[in-house]
Amino acid sequence: MGTRTVRAATRELLRELGLTTIFGNPGTTEIPFLTGWPDDFTYVLGLQEAGVVAMADGYSQASRQPVLVNLHSAGGVGHALGHVFTAYRNRTPLIILAGQQLRSLLPDEPYLGAVEATNFPKPYVKWSCEPARAEDVPAAIAHAYHVATQAPQGPVFVSVPADDWDAETGKPTPQRPRIPGYGPDPDAIQDLANALDASERPAIVAGAAVDHDGAVPDLVALAERLGAGVWVAPMSGRCSFPEDHPLFLGFLQPERILAARTLAGHDLVLVAGAPAFLYHVYRGEAEDALPPLYLLSDDEQVLARAAEGTGIRTTLKLGIRALAEHVSAGDRVAPKPLVRPEKPAMTTPITAEYAYATLSEVLPGNGIVVEETPSHRNILHDYLPITSTDTGFLTGTSGTLGYSLPAAIGAAMARPDRKVVAVLGDGSSMYCVQALWTAARQNVPVTFVILDNAQYAAVRILGQTADGAKLPGTGLGGIDFAALATGMGVHAVTVTEGAALAPALTAAFNDSRPTLVHVHVDPNPTALY
């Protein structure tokens, strides 16, 4: 093979890996990578790097494919780090390709140079590299791809000096298929099957990794075979069990006492694809002991951190299928099905309960809900059941605000066959609001529903719960989201009366343009958990 530029060799590699849709915000150190852009590549431009990473995250999760992200040296990577952290918690296989100053300038710490570039995004990338030689750039990207796409998946980082792209290389980059999932230890699975067969009141706690691995149908079949009720793990970022199924029991709260109290009626709990457990607040140690726990996870860190229970390392689809082959069909009495609250009355101001119940009535059946309303998360669970078993629900597992508005754009680009709705708080929306420009530029039919209670209500409520008084920095208000959206090319309407909500949402779902619905809601939510 003759010589060619590193740029040409890398583009061949990206084609072979299917990484031709690239999300980015470029700077001068990226010019050599971008010059002569191929016609068969798509560059999705975002106006700020945090939104770029979140858009790529939503695209990757909805498509179930890795995605390349192009960022600018240290400053751009720094802007993006909040959502690199989110991508790490979301287990999203992003290959982050960042520019670096010319190699010849690096000894003098130049303008736009990234000092210790590979350390900057740690520990929230699985692997980080700046190749020692220009000719090693394609091999580094191939290595990054295989690390990112191995379970547990996650972001990786490659820093490339600007002059590397024009260097010549004759070095081929051998291609290998993605590393497949792996099964559990047979003896461990048999022990778990024996314990389940002996159990009288088993439960399953479903985590995000079940949907991430496309194993929701397998978990449904296992639950039905066992006659076991299914809870959702605290703060789960995806829907891993259909919420209209008769075995669905609801959501565990991210607090020890409440989680233990909820599970106290079971004599065995299988935790599939989640930590045991993720908590947000501490109100003391639980008086109720947790039942015997068994954990299926592909993440060795999750298994190592578990304070209780028996861990079995496996990717979720293979682990659940192996377990289903060994357990006996149960003749247990089915648990009582979950009873949801009735739709509340229409009031002014609109309550979050009414808003979510109305959204549930008009949302298309295969819709994707991308959520970021921290003060209303339990209300969403009560009034907006997620029934789609294929990426029907996405949210930022890290809790870093600003994720869901741009992530919804990426999800809609990846799945044009489905309607995507982003349900957002007013505070959350402002972190990456400039992503609306990309929605208009790409003309993706996303519906952005902003529930505006004029405050950082989650901070206020938790502060009051902890006896905090006179907390500063929680009041918002006065933001005209319709004007912001219109200024960036997105159609928008404002809703203040309950009677106008369903027509506004229906019109938005039927519109082929991106649309923002600004809903003024009751500013007095009183509880999170």
Coordinates of C-alpha atoms in Angstrom, one line a residue:
M1 CA 0.0 0.0 0.0
G2 CA 1.4 3.4 -1.0
T3 CA 1.6 6.4 1.2
R4 CA -1.4 8.7 1.9
T5 CA -2.2 11.4 4.4
V6 CA -3.3 10.5 7.9
R7 CA -6.5 12.5 7.1
A8 CA -7.3 10.2 4.1
A9 CA -6.5 7.0 6.1
T10 CA -8.6 8.2 9.0
R11 CA -11.6 9.0 6.7
E12 CA -11.4 5.5 5.2
L13 CA -11.4 4.1 8.7
L14 CA -14.4 6.2 9.7
R15 CA -16.4 5.0 6.7
E16 CA -15.6 1.3 7.6
L17 CA -16.7 1.9 11.2
G18 CA -19.9 3.7 10.2
L19 CA -18.8 7.0 11.9
T20 CA -19.7 9.4 9.1
T21 CA -22.2 11.5 11.1
I22 CA -20.1 13.7 13.2
F23 CA -21.3 16.2 15.9
G24 CA -19.0 19.1 16.5
N25 CA -18.1 22.7 17.2
P26 CA -14.8 23.4 15.4
G27 CA -11.9 25.7 16.1
T28 CA -8.6 26.5 14.3
T29 CA -6.9 23.3 15.6
E30 CA -9.6 21.3 13.8
I31 CA -9.1 22.9 10.4
P32 CA -6.7 20.3 9.0
F33 CA -9.1 17.5 10.0
L34 CA -12.1 19.2 8.4
T35 CA -10.6 20.6 5.2
G36 CA -11.9 19.0 2.0
W37 CA -14.9 17.6 3.9
P38 CA -16.2 14.5 2.0
D39 CA -19.7 14.6 0.5
D40 CA -20.6 11.3 2.1
F41 CA -20.0 12.7 5.7
T42 CA -22.4 14.8 7.7
Y43 CA -21.2 17.4 10.1
V44 CA -23.8 18.4 12.7
L45 CA -22.9 21.8 14.0
G46 CA -23.7 22.8 17.6
L47 CA -23.1 26.3 19.0
Q48 CA -21.5 25.2 22.2
E49 CA -19.6 22.1 23.1
A50 CA -21.7 20.8 26.0
G51 CA -24.8 20.7 23.7
V52 CA -22.7 19.0 21.0
V53 CA -21.8 16.1 23.3
A54 CA -25.4 15.8 24.5
M55 CA -26.7 15.7 21.0
A56 CA -24.3 13.0 20.1
D57 CA -25.2 11.1 23.2
G58 CA -28.9 11.2 22.3
Y59 CA -28.1 10.1 18.7
S60 CA -26.0 7.2 20.0
Q61 CA -28.5 6.0 22.5
A62 CA -31.4 6.1 20.1
S63 CA -29.5 4.5 17.2
R64 CA -27.6 2.1 19.5
Q65 CA -24.5 2.9 17.6
P66 CA -21.2 4.7 18.5
V67 CA -20.8 8.3 17.4
L68 CA -17.8 10.5 16.7
V69 CA -17.7 13.9 18.4
N70 CA -15.3 16.6 17.2
L71 CA -14.2 19.2 19.9
H72 CA -11.7 22.1 20.0
S73 CA -8.5 21.6 22.0
A74 CA -8.6 22.4 25.8
G75 CA -11.2 25.1 25.8
G76 CA -13.8 23.2 23.8
V77 CA -13.2 20.0 25.8
G78 CA -13.5 22.0 29.0
H79 CA -16.9 23.3 27.9
A80 CA -18.0 19.8 27.0
L81 CA -16.9 18.0 30.2
G82 CA -20.2 18.3 32.0
H83 CA -21.8 16.1 29.4
V84 CA -18.8 13.9 28.9
F85 CA -19.5 13.1 32.6
T86 CA -23.2 12.4 31.6
A87 CA -22.1 10.2 28.7
Y88 CA -19.9 8.2 31.1
R89 CA -22.9 7.7 33.5
N90 CA -25.2 7.0 30.5
R91 CA -22.7 4.4 29.2
T92 CA -22.7 6.1 25.8
P93 CA -20.1 5.0 23.2
L94 CA -18.8 8.4 22.1
I95 CA -15.4 8.6 20.3
I96 CA -14.3 12.2 21.2
L97 CA -11.7 13.5 18.8
A98 CA -10.2 16.8 20.0
G99 CA -7.8 19.1 18.2
Q100 CA -4.4 19.9 19.6
Q101 CA -1.8 22.5 18.7
L102 CA 1.1 21.8 16.3
R103 CA 3.6 19.3 17.6
S104 CA 6.4 21.7 16.9
L105 CA 4.8 24.3 19.2
L106 CA 3.9 22.0 22.1
P107 CA 7.2 22.3 24.1
D108 CA 6.5 26.0 24.5
E109 CA 2.9 25.7 25.9
P110 CA 1.4 27.6 22.9
Y111 CA -1.8 29.5 22.5
L112 CA -4.6 26.9 22.2
G113 CA -2.3 24.1 23.3
A114 CA -3.8 21.5 25.6
V115 CA -1.4 20.8 28.5
E116 CA -1.8 17.1 29.5
A117 CA -4.6 16.7 27.0
T118 CA -5.2 13.0 27.8
N119 CA -5.6 13.7 31.6
F120 CA -8.1 16.5 31.2
P121 CA -11.2 14.4 30.6
K122 CA -10.3 11.7 33.1
P123 CA -11.8 9.9 35.0
Y124 CA -14.9 10.2 32.9
V125 CA -13.6 8.5 29.8
K126 CA -12.8 4.8 29.5
W127 CA -9.6 5.4 27.6
S128 CA -7.6 8.5 26.6
C129 CA -4.7 8.9 24.1
E130 CA -2.6 11.4 22.2
P131 CA -0.7 9.2 19.7
A132 CA 3.1 9.4 19.9
R133 CA 3.4 9.6 16.1
A134 CA 1.2 11.1 13.5
E135 CA 1.0 7.8 11.6
D136 CA -0.5 6.2 14.7
V137 CA -3.7 8.4 14.6
P138 CA -5.9 5.9 12.7
A139 CA -4.8 3.0 14.9
A140 CA -5.6 5.1 18.0
I141 CA -9.1 5.8 16.7
A142 CA -9.6 2.1 15.9
H143 CA -8.5 1.3 19.4
A144 CA -10.8 3.9 20.9
Y145 CA -13.7 2.5 18.9
H146 CA -13.2 -1.0 20.3
V147 CA -12.9 0.3 23.9
A148 CA -16.0 2.5 23.6
T149 CA -18.2 -0.2 22.2
Q150 CA -17.2 -3.0 24.7
A151 CA -19.5 -3.5 27.7
P152 CA -19.9 -1.5 29.7
Q153 CA -19.8 1.0 26.9
G154 CA -18.7 4.6 27.4
P155 CA -16.9 7.6 26.0
V156 CA -13.2 7.6 24.9
F157 CA -10.9 10.5 24.0
V158 CA -8.2 11.0 21.3
S159 CA -6.2 14.2 21.1
V160 CA -4.7 14.8 17.6
P161 CA -2.1 17.6 16.9
A162 CA -3.1 19.7 14.0
D163 CA -0.1 18.9 11.8
D164 CA -0.7 15.2 12.1
W165 CA -3.5 15.2 9.5
D166 CA -1.2 16.2 6.6
A167 CA 1.5 13.7 7.6
E168 CA 2.0 10.7 5.3
T169 CA 1.4 7.1 6.4
G170 CA 1.7 3.8 4.6
K171 CA 0.6 1.9 7.7
P172 CA -2.7 0.0 7.2
T173 CA -5.2 -0.1 10.0
P174 CA -6.5 -3.7 10.3
Q175 CA -10.2 -4.0 10.8
R176 CA -11.9 -6.2 13.4
P177 CA -15.5 -6.6 14.3
R178 CA -16.9 -5.1 17.5
I179 CA -16.3 -7.2 20.6
P180 CA -19.6 -9.1 21.4
G181 CA -21.2 -9.4 24.8
Y182 CA -20.3 -12.2 27.2
G183 CA -22.3 -14.7 29.2
P184 CA -22.3 -15.5 32.9
D185 CA -20.6 -18.2 34.9
P186 CA -22.9 -21.3 34.6
D187 CA -22.6 -22.3 38.2
A188 CA -23.5 -18.8 39.4
I189 CA -26.6 -18.8 37.2
Q190 CA -27.6 -22.2 38.4
D191 CA -27.3 -21.0 42.0
L192 CA -29.4 -17.9 41.2
A193 CA -32.0 -20.1 39.5
N194 CA -32.2 -22.4 42.5
A195 CA -32.7 -19.4 44.8
L196 CA -35.5 -18.1 42.6
D197 CA -37.2 -21.4 42.4
A198 CA -37.2 -21.5 46.2
S199 CA -38.5 -18.0 46.5
E200 CA -42.1 -17.3 47.2
R201 CA -42.2 -13.5 46.6
P202 CA -39.4 -12.6 44.2
A203 CA -39.0 -9.2 42.7
I204 CA -36.9 -7.8 39.8
V205 CA -35.4 -4.4 39.8
A206 CA -34.8 -3.3 36.2
G207 CA -32.0 -0.9 35.4
A208 CA -31.0 1.1 32.3
A209 CA -28.5 -1.5 31.1
V210 CA -31.4 -3.8 30.2
D211 CA -32.7 -1.4 27.6
H212 CA -29.2 -0.4 26.6
D213 CA -28.5 -4.1 25.7
G214 CA -31.8 -4.5 23.9
A215 CA -32.9 -7.0 26.5
V216 CA -36.3 -5.6 27.5
P217 CA -38.3 -8.4 25.8
D218 CA -36.1 -11.0 27.5
L219 CA -36.7 -9.4 30.9
V220 CA -40.5 -9.3 30.3
A221 CA -40.4 -13.0 29.4
L222 CA -38.3 -13.8 32.6
A223 CA -40.7 -11.8 34.8
E224 CA -43.7 -13.6 33.3
R225 CA -42.1 -17.0 33.8
L226 CA -41.3 -16.2 37.4
G227 CA -44.5 -14.4 38.1
A228 CA -42.3 -11.7 39.7
G229 CA -43.2 -8.1 40.1
V230 CA -40.8 -5.6 38.5
W231 CA -39.6 -2.3 40.0
V232 CA -37.5 0.3 38.2
A233 CA -34.1 1.1 39.8
P234 CA -33.7 4.6 41.4
M235 CA -32.9 7.4 38.9
S236 CA -32.8 5.0 35.9
G237 CA -32.0 6.7 32.7
R238 CA -34.0 4.5 30.4
C239 CA -37.2 2.5 30.4
S240 CA -36.3 -1.2 30.8
F241 CA -39.8 -2.6 31.5
P242 CA -43.1 -1.5 29.9
E243 CA -45.0 0.5 32.4
D244 CA -48.4 -0.8 31.3
H245 CA -47.5 -4.4 32.0
P246 CA -49.5 -6.0 34.8
L247 CA -46.3 -7.0 36.6
F248 CA -44.9 -3.5 36.6
L249 CA -45.0 -2.2 40.2
G250 CA -43.4 1.3 40.0
F251 CA -40.2 3.1 40.9
L252 CA -37.8 2.7 43.8
Q253 CA -36.9 6.1 45.4
P254 CA -33.3 7.2 45.6
E255 CA -33.2 7.1 49.4
R256 CA -32.3 4.1 51.6
I257 CA -35.2 4.1 53.9
L258 CA -37.8 4.3 51.2
A259 CA -36.1 1.8 49.0
A260 CA -35.8 -0.8 51.8
R261 CA -39.4 -0.2 52.8
T262 CA -40.6 -0.8 49.3
L263 CA -38.7 -4.1 48.9
A264 CA -39.5 -5.4 52.3
G265 CA -42.4 -7.5 51.1
H266 CA -40.2 -9.6 48.9
D267 CA -38.0 -12.6 49.9
L268 CA -35.5 -12.3 47.0
V269 CA -34.6 -9.4 44.7
L270 CA -32.9 -9.8 41.3
V271 CA -31.3 -6.5 40.3
A272 CA -30.7 -6.5 36.5
G273 CA -28.5 -3.8 34.9
A274 CA -28.4 -1.4 37.8
P275 CA -26.5 -0.5 41.0
A276 CA -28.0 -1.7 44.3
F277 CA -28.8 1.1 44.8
L278 CA -28.3 4.7 43.5
Y279 CA -29.2 7.2 46.1
H280 CA -29.7 11.0 46.0
V281 CA -30.6 11.9 49.6
Y282 CA -29.7 10.5 53.0
R283 CA -32.2 10.4 55.8
G284 CA -30.5 7.8 58.0
E285 CA -30.1 4.1 57.8
A286 CA -33.0 1.9 57.0
E287 CA -34.7 -0.1 59.7
D288 CA -35.9 -2.7 57.2
A289 CA -33.2 -5.0 56.0
L290 CA -33.0 -5.5 52.3
P291 CA -34.0 -9.0 51.1
P292 CA -31.3 -11.2 49.7
L293 CA -30.0 -9.6 46.5
Y294 CA -28.6 -11.0 43.3
L295 CA -27.0 -8.6 40.8
L296 CA -26.7 -9.1 37.1
S297 CA -24.3 -6.5 35.6
D298 CA -21.7 -6.0 32.9
D299 CA -19.9 -3.4 35.1
E300 CA -17.3 -4.7 37.4
Q301 CA -17.4 -1.4 39.4
V302 CA -21.1 -1.7 40.0
L303 CA -20.5 -5.3 41.3
A304 CA -17.6 -4.2 43.4
R305 CA -19.4 -1.3 45.0
A306 CA -22.5 -3.3 46.0
A307 CA -22.5 -3.4 49.8
E308 CA -24.8 -6.4 49.8
G309 CA -25.8 -9.3 47.5
T310 CA -24.3 -11.8 45.1
G311 CA -22.8 -10.4 41.9
I312 CA -22.8 -12.1 38.5
R313 CA -20.9 -10.4 35.7
T314 CA -22.6 -10.7 32.3
T315 CA -24.0 -8.6 29.6
L316 CA -27.7 -8.3 30.2
K317 CA -29.2 -10.1 27.3
L318 CA -27.0 -13.1 27.6
G319 CA -27.4 -13.2 31.4
I320 CA -31.2 -12.9 31.4
R321 CA -31.5 -15.6 28.7
A322 CA -29.2 -17.9 30.5
L323 CA -31.2 -17.5 33.7
A324 CA -34.5 -18.0 31.9
E325 CA -33.3 -21.4 30.7
H326 CA -32.7 -22.6 34.3
V327 CA -35.6 -21.3 36.3
S328 CA -38.8 -23.2 36.7
A329 CA -42.1 -21.6 35.6
G330 CA -43.7 -20.1 38.7
D331 CA -47.2 -20.7 40.0
R332 CA -47.0 -17.8 42.3
V333 CA -49.9 -15.4 43.0
A334 CA -49.3 -12.4 40.8
P335 CA -48.6 -9.2 42.8
K336 CA -51.3 -6.5 42.9
P337 CA -51.0 -4.3 39.8
L338 CA -50.0 -0.7 40.1
V339 CA -52.9 1.7 40.5
R340 CA -52.2 5.1 38.9
P341 CA -53.8 8.3 40.2
E342 CA -56.7 9.8 38.2
K343 CA -56.1 12.7 36.0
P344 CA -56.4 15.8 38.1
A345 CA -58.8 18.6 37.4
M346 CA -57.9 21.5 35.1
T347 CA -56.8 24.4 37.2
T348 CA -55.0 27.8 36.8
P349 CA -52.1 27.8 37.2
I350 CA -51.6 24.4 35.4
T351 CA -50.3 21.7 37.7
A352 CA -47.4 19.5 36.6
E353 CA -49.8 16.5 37.3
Y354 CA -52.3 17.9 34.8
A355 CA -49.5 18.7 32.2
Y356 CA -48.1 15.2 32.4
A357 CA -51.5 13.5 32.2
T358 CA -52.4 15.6 29.2
L359 CA -49.1 14.8 27.5
S360 CA -49.8 11.1 28.1
E361 CA -53.1 11.3 26.4
V362 CA -51.8 12.9 23.2
L363 CA -48.3 11.4 22.9
P364 CA -48.0 8.9 20.0
G365 CA -47.6 5.3 21.1
N366 CA -44.1 4.8 19.9
G367 CA -42.9 8.2 21.1
I368 CA -39.5 8.8 22.7
V369 CA -39.7 10.9 25.9
V370 CA -36.5 12.7 26.8
E371 CA -36.9 14.1 30.3
E372 CA -35.2 16.7 32.5
T373 CA -37.7 18.1 35.1
P374 CA -35.9 17.3 38.4
S375 CA -38.7 18.7 40.6
H376 CA -41.4 16.7 38.8
R377 CA -39.7 13.3 38.2
N378 CA -42.1 11.4 40.4
I379 CA -45.1 13.2 38.9
L380 CA -43.9 12.0 35.5
H381 CA -43.8 8.5 36.7
D382 CA -47.3 8.7 38.1
Y383 CA -49.0 10.3 35.1
L384 CA -46.9 9.5 32.0
P385 CA -46.3 5.7 31.8
I386 CA -43.6 4.8 29.3
T387 CA -44.7 1.8 27.2
S388 CA -42.3 1.7 24.4
T389 CA -39.7 -1.1 24.9
D390 CA -37.1 0.3 22.5
T391 CA -35.5 3.5 23.9
G392 CA -38.8 4.9 24.9
F393 CA -37.3 7.0 27.7
L394 CA -34.0 8.9 27.9
T395 CA -32.6 11.1 30.6
G396 CA -29.2 12.2 32.0
T397 CA -28.1 9.6 34.6
S398 CA -25.5 12.0 36.0
G399 CA -27.9 14.7 37.0
T400 CA -25.9 17.3 35.1
L401 CA -28.4 19.9 33.8
G402 CA -28.7 20.8 30.2
Y403 CA -28.6 17.3 28.8
S404 CA -32.1 16.6 27.6
L405 CA -32.8 19.5 25.3
P406 CA -29.9 18.7 22.9
A407 CA -30.1 15.0 23.5
A408 CA -33.7 15.0 22.1
I409 CA -32.4 16.6 18.9
G410 CA -29.8 13.8 18.5
A411 CA -32.5 11.2 19.3
A412 CA -34.8 12.6 16.6
M413 CA -32.0 12.7 14.0
A414 CA -31.3 9.0 14.8
R415 CA -34.9 7.9 14.8
P416 CA -36.9 9.9 12.2
D417 CA -39.6 7.2 12.3
R418 CA -40.6 8.2 15.9
K419 CA -41.9 11.3 17.5
V420 CA -39.5 12.7 20.1
V421 CA -40.7 15.0 22.9
A422 CA -38.3 16.7 25.4
V423 CA -40.0 17.5 28.7
L424 CA -37.9 20.1 30.4
G425 CA -37.8 22.4 33.4
D426 CA -37.2 26.1 32.9
G427 CA -33.9 26.0 34.8
S428 CA -32.7 22.9 32.9
S429 CA -33.5 24.4 29.5
M430 CA -31.2 27.4 29.8
Y431 CA -28.0 25.3 30.1
C432 CA -27.9 24.4 26.5
V433 CA -30.8 26.4 25.0
Q434 CA -28.6 27.4 22.0
A435 CA -29.1 23.8 20.7
L436 CA -32.5 25.0 19.5
W437 CA -30.5 26.6 16.6
T438 CA -29.3 23.1 15.6
A439 CA -32.9 21.7 15.8
A440 CA -34.0 24.4 13.3
R441 CA -30.9 24.0 11.1
Q442 CA -31.5 20.2 10.9
N443 CA -35.3 20.6 10.8
V444 CA -35.9 17.8 13.2
P445 CA -39.5 17.4 14.3
V446 CA -38.9 17.5 18.0
T447 CA -41.4 18.9 20.5
F448 CA -39.8 20.8 23.4
V449 CA -42.2 21.1 26.3
I450 CA -40.9 23.5 29.0
L451 CA -42.7 23.3 32.3
D452 CA -41.9 26.7 33.7
N453 CA -42.3 27.1 37.5
A454 CA -40.0 30.1 37.7
Q455 CA -37.4 28.5 39.9
Y456 CA -34.9 25.8 40.6
A457 CA -37.6 24.0 42.5
A458 CA -35.6 20.9 43.3
V459 CA -32.9 22.9 45.1
R460 CA -35.5 24.8 47.0
I461 CA -37.5 21.7 48.0
L462 CA -34.4 19.7 49.1
G463 CA -33.1 22.8 51.0
Q464 CA -36.3 23.1 52.9
T465 CA -36.3 19.4 53.6
A466 CA -32.9 19.8 55.1
D467 CA -34.0 22.8 57.2
G468 CA -32.4 25.2 54.9
A469 CA -33.7 28.7 55.2
K470 CA -33.5 31.7 52.9
L471 CA -31.6 29.8 50.2
P472 CA -30.3 32.3 47.6
G473 CA -30.1 31.5 43.9
T474 CA -33.3 29.5 43.4
G475 CA -35.7 32.1 41.9
L476 CA -35.9 32.4 38.2
G477 CA -38.9 33.8 36.2
G478 CA -39.1 36.3 33.4
I479 CA -37.7 34.1 30.7
D480 CA -39.6 34.3 27.4
F481 CA -38.9 30.8 26.0
A482 CA -41.1 31.4 23.0
A483 CA -39.1 34.5 22.0
L484 CA -35.8 32.6 22.5
A485 CA -37.0 29.7 20.3
T486 CA -38.3 32.0 17.6
G487 CA -35.1 33.9 17.6
M488 CA -33.2 30.7 16.7
G489 CA -35.7 29.6 14.1
V490 CA -38.0 27.2 16.1
H491 CA -41.7 27.6 16.0
A492 CA -43.1 28.3 19.6
V493 CA -46.3 28.8 21.5
T494 CA -47.0 29.8 25.1
V495 CA -49.7 28.1 27.2
T496 CA -51.1 29.5 30.4
E497 CA -54.5 27.9 30.5
G498 CA -55.3 24.2 30.9
A499 CA -57.8 24.2 28.1
A500 CA -55.1 25.3 25.6
L501 CA -52.6 22.6 26.5
A502 CA -53.9 19.5 24.7
P503 CA -54.5 21.5 21.4
A504 CA -51.0 23.0 21.6
L505 CA -49.4 19.6 22.2
T506 CA -51.4 17.9 19.5
A507 CA -50.5 20.6 17.0
A508 CA -46.8 20.3 17.9
F509 CA -46.8 16.5 17.4
N510 CA -48.5 16.9 14.0
D511 CA -45.9 19.6 12.9
S512 CA -43.0 18.5 10.8
R513 CA -40.9 21.4 12.2
P514 CA -39.3 21.6 15.6
T515 CA -41.7 23.2 18.0
L516 CA -41.4 24.6 21.5
V517 CA -44.4 24.7 23.9
H518 CA -43.8 27.0 26.9
V519 CA -46.2 25.9 29.7
H520 CA -46.5 28.1 32.8
V521 CA -47.1 25.7 35.7
D522 CA -47.8 26.0 39.4
P523 CA -44.7 27.4 41.1
N524 CA -45.4 25.5 44.3
P525 CA -44.3 21.8 44.1
T526 CA -43.8 20.5 47.6
A527 CA -42.0 17.2 47.5
L528 CA -39.4 15.2 45.5
Y529 CA -39.4 11.8 47.3

